[in-house]
GROMACS .gro file of C-alpha atoms in nm:
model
  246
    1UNK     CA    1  12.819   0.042  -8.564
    2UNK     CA    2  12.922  -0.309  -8.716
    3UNK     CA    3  12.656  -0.369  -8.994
    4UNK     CA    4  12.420  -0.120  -9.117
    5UNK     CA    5  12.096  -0.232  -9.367
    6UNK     CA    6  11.927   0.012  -9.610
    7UNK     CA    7  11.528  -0.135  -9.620
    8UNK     CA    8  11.296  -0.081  -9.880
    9UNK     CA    9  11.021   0.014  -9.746
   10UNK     CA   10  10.735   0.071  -9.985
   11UNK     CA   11  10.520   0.335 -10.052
   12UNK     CA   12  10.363   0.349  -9.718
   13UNK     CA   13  10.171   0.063  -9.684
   14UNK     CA   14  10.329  -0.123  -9.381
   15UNK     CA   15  10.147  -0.468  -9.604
   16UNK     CA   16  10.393  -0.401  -9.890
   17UNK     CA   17  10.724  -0.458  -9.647
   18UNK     CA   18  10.866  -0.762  -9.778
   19UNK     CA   19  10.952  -1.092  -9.507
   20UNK     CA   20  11.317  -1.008  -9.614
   21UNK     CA   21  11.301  -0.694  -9.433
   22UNK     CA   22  11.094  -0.790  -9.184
   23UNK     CA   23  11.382  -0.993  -9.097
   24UNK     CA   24  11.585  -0.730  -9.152
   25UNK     CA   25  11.419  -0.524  -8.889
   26UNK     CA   26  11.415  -0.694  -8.591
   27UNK     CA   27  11.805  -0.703  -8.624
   28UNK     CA   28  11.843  -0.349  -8.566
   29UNK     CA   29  11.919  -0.119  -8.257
   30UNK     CA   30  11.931   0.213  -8.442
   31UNK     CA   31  11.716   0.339  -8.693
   32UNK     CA   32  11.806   0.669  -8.881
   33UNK     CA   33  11.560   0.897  -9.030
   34UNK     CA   34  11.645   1.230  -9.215
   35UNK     CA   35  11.340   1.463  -9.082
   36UNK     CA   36  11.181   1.680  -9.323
   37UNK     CA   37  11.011   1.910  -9.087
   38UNK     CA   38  10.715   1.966  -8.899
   39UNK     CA   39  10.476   1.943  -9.239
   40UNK     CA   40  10.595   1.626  -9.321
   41UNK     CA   41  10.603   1.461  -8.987
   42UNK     CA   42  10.302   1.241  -9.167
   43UNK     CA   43  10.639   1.046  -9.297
   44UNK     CA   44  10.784   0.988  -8.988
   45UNK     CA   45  10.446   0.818  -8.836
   46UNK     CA   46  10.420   0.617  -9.121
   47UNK     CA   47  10.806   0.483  -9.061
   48UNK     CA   48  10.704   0.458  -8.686
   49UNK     CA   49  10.390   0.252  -8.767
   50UNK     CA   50  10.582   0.021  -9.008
   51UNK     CA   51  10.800  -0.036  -8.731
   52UNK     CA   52  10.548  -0.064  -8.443
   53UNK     CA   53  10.403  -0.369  -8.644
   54UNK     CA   54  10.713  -0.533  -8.743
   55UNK     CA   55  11.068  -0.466  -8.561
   56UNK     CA   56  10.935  -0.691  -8.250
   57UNK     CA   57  11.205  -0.564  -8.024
   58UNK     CA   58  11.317  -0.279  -7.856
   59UNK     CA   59  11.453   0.023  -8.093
   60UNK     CA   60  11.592   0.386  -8.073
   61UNK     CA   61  11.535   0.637  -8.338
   62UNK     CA   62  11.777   0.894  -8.437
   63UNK     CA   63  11.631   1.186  -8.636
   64UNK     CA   64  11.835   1.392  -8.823
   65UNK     CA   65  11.743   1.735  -9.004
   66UNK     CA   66  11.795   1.696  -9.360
   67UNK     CA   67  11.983   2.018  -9.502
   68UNK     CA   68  11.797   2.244  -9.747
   69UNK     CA   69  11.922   2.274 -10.038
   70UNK     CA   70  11.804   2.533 -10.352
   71UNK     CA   71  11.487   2.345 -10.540
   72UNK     CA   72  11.562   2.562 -10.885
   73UNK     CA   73  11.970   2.618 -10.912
   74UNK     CA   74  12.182   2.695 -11.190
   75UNK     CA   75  12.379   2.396 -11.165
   76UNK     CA   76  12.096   2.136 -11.095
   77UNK     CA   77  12.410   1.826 -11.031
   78UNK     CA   78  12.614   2.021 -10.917
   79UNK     CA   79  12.347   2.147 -10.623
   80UNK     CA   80  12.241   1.818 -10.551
   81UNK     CA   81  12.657   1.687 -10.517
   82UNK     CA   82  12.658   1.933 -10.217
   83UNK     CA   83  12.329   1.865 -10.104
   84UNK     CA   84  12.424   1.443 -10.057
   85UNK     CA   85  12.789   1.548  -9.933
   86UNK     CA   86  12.630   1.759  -9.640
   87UNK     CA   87  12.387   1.459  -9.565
   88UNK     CA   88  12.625   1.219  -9.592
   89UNK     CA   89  12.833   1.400  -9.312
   90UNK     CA   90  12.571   1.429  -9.096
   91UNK     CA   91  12.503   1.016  -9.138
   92UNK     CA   92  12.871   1.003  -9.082
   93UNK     CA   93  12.843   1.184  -8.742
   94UNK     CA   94  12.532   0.965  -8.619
   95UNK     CA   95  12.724   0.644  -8.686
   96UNK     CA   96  12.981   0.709  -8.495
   97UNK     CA   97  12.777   0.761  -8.184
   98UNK     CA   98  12.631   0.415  -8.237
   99UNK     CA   99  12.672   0.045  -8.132
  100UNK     CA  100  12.492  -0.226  -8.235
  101UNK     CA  101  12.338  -0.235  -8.613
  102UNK     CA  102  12.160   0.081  -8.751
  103UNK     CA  103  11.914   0.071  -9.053
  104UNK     CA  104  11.767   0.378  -9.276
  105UNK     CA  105  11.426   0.293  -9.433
  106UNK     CA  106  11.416   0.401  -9.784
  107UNK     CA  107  11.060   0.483  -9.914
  108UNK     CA  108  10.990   0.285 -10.219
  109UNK     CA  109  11.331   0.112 -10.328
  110UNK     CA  110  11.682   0.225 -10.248
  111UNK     CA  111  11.744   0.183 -10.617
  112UNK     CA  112  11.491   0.395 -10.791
  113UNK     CA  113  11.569   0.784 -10.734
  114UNK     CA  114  11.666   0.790 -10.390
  115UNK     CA  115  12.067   0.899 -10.277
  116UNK     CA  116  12.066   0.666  -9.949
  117UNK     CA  117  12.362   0.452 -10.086
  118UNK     CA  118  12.570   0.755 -10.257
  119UNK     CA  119  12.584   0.912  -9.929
  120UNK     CA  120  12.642   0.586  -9.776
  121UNK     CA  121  12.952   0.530  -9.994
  122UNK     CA  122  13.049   0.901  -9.955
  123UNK     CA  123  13.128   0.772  -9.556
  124UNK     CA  124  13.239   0.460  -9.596
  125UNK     CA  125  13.518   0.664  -9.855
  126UNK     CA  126  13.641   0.888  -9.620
  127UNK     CA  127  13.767   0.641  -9.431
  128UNK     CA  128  13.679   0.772  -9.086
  129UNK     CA  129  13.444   0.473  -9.017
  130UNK     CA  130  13.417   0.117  -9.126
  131UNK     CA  131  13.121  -0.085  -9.110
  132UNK     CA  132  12.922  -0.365  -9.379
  133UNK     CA  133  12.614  -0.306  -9.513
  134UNK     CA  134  12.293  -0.453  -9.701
  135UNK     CA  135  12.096  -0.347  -9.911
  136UNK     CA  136  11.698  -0.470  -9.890
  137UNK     CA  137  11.524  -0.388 -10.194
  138UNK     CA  138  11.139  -0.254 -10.140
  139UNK     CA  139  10.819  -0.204 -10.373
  140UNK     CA  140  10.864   0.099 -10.522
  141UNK     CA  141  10.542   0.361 -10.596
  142UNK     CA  142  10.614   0.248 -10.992
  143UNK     CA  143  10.490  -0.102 -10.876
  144UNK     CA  144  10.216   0.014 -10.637
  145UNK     CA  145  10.074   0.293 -10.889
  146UNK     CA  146  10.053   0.003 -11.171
  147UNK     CA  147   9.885  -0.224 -10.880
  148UNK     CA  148   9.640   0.006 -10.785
  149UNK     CA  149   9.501   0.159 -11.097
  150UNK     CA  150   9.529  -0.218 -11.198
  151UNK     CA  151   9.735  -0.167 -11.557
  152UNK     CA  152  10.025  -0.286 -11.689
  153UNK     CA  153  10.337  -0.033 -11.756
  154UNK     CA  154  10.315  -0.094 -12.102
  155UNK     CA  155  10.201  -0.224 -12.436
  156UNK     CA  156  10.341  -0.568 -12.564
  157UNK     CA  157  10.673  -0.575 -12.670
  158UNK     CA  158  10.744  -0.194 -12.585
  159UNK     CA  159  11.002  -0.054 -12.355
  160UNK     CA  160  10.909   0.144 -12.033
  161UNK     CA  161  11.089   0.475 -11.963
  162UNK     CA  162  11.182   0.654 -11.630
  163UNK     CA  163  11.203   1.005 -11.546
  164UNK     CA  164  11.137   1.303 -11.378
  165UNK     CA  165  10.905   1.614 -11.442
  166UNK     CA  166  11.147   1.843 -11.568
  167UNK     CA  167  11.315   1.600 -11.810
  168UNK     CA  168  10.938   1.560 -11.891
  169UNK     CA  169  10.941   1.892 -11.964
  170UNK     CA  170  11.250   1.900 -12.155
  171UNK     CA  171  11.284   1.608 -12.326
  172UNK     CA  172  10.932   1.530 -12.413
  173UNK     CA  173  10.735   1.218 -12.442
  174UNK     CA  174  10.981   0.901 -12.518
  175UNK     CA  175  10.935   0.569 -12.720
  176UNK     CA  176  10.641   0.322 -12.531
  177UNK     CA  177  10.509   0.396 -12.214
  178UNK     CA  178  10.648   0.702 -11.970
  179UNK     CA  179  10.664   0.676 -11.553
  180UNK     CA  180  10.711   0.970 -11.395
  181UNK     CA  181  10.843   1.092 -11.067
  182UNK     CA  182  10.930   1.384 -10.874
  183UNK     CA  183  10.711   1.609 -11.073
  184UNK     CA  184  10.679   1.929 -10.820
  185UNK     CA  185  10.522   2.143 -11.180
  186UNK     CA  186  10.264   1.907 -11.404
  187UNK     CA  187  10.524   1.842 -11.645
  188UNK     CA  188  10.204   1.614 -11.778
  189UNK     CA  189  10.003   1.932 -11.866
  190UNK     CA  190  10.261   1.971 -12.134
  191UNK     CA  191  10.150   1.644 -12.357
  192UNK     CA  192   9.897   1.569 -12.596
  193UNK     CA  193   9.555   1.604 -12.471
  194UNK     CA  194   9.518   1.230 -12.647
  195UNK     CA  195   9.837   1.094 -12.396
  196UNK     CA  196   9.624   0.876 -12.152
  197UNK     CA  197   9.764   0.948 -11.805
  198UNK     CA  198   9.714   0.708 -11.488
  199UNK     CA  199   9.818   0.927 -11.181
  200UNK     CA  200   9.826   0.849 -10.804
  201UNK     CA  201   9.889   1.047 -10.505
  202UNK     CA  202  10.001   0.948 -10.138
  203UNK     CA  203  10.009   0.548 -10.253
  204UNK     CA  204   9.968   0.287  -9.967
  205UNK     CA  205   9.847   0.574  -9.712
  206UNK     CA  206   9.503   0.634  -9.634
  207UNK     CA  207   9.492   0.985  -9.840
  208UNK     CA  208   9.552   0.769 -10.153
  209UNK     CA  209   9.451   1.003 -10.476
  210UNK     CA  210   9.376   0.831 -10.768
  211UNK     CA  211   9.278   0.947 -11.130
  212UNK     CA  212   9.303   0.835 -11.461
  213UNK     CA  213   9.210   0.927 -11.810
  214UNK     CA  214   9.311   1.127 -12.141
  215UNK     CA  215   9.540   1.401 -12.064
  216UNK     CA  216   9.298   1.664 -12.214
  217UNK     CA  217   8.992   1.534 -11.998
  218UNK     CA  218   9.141   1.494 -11.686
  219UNK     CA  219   9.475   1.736 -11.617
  220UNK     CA  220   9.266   2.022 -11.519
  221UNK     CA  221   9.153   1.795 -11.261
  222UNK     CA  222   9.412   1.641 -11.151
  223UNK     CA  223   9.624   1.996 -11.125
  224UNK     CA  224   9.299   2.125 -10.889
  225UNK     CA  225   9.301   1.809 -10.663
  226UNK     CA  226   9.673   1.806 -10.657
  227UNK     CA  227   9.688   2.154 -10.525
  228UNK     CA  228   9.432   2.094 -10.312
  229UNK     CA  229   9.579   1.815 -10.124
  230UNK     CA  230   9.927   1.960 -10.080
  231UNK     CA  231   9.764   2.287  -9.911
  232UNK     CA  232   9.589   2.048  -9.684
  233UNK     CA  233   9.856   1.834  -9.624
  234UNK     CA  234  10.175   2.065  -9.651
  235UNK     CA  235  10.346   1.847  -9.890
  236UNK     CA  236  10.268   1.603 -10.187
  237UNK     CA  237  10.398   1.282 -10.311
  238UNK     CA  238  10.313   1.151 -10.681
  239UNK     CA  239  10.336   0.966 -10.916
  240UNK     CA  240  10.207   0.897 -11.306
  241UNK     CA  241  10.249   0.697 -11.597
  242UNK     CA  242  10.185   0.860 -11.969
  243UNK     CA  243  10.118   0.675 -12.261
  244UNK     CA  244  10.087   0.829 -12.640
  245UNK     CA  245   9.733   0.707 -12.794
  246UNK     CA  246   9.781   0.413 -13.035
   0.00000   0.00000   0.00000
């Protein structure tokens, strides 16, 4: 493998793939896709219909099991060190079996709480392989939830702050407004019942889930629907942005 790209892809809308990786796509002889299992294989047909409409040339996909890894350790970095070393050998091995230029689509942005280019860098450090590689940024569900519940991320002037559910839950609400991802416990349930709360569910894909309101007035519901959906659907992606009342 000479050049490998890392794409952006969005939050699983194929309109929200950008021309640059468009471009990017019809390039490429390999793509690589870390399979969740049967209950997400939702995630796959989305990356195969985001291809189907815009790679315009013939393509193999190589699917490769990601390894589990404990959801509540001890040592949460620790856990999750391990967890991107195994994957990143398992990347390792499927490079080497392939010629041409490879690709890994990255739901949302590679940037924004993903580990595509840590592993990446964890081959390319061992030394075993050599290849270049670019990196295509994508819309990232931050930008699509703001889009679709049409809002801004936050008041004039004020800062916008990033996290995840159990920092939520640990840190508390910060300074301005508060996006919030990979929140597998309500972590929102824990605010003010004043702390409006603009949430979204399965962005860009025709199960889209939206609901907005005071936290008080709408977390019950939003908890019920949530649950609801996942049991249907095996598995949940979401997303929400808090904001203290004025």
């Amino acid at each position: 493998m000479r050049n490998l790209y890392v794409i952006g892809i969005g939050a699983g809308d194929p309109d929200q793939v950008t021309v640059q990786a468009v471009k990017a796509l019809r390039d490429v002889d390999v793509f690589f896709v870390m399979g969740k299992g049967a209950e997400k294989q939702q995630l796959v047909d989305v990356r195969t219909a985001i291809l189907d409409e815009h790679a315009g040339r013939p393509y193999r996909i190589v699917e490769i099991p990601d390894p589990p890894r404990d959801r509540t350790p001890d040592d949460y970095r620790a856990t999750v060190r391990d967890w991107h070393e195994r994957r990143s050998l398992l990347l390792e091995e499927a490079f080497a079996g392939t010629e041409g230029v490879g690709a890994i689509l990255v739901w949302g942005d590679p940037a924004l709480y993903d580990s595509t280019l840590r592993m990446v860098e964890r081959v390319l450090t061992r030394g075993t392989l050599e290849f270049d590689y670019t990196v295509i940024p994508g819309v990232t569900s931050v930008h699509a939830l703001a889009a679709r519940h049409r809002t801004v991320l936050h008041r004039i002037g004020e800062p916008v702050h990033i996290t995840t559910g159990r920092r939520l839950r640990e840190e508390g609400l910060g300074g301005g407004s508060t996006v919030v991802m990979l929140d597998a416990d309500c972590a929102f349930t824990t605010t003010p019942a004043d702390t409006y709360i603009w949430w979204g569910a399965y962005l860009g894909m025709p199960d889209e889930t939206l609901i907005r309101g005071p936290v008080g007035e709408v977390a019950g519901e939003i908890v019920r629907r949530r649950d609801a959906l996942r049991a249907r659907k095996g598995w949940i992606m979401d997303i929400y942005l808090l904001r203290p009342a004025e």
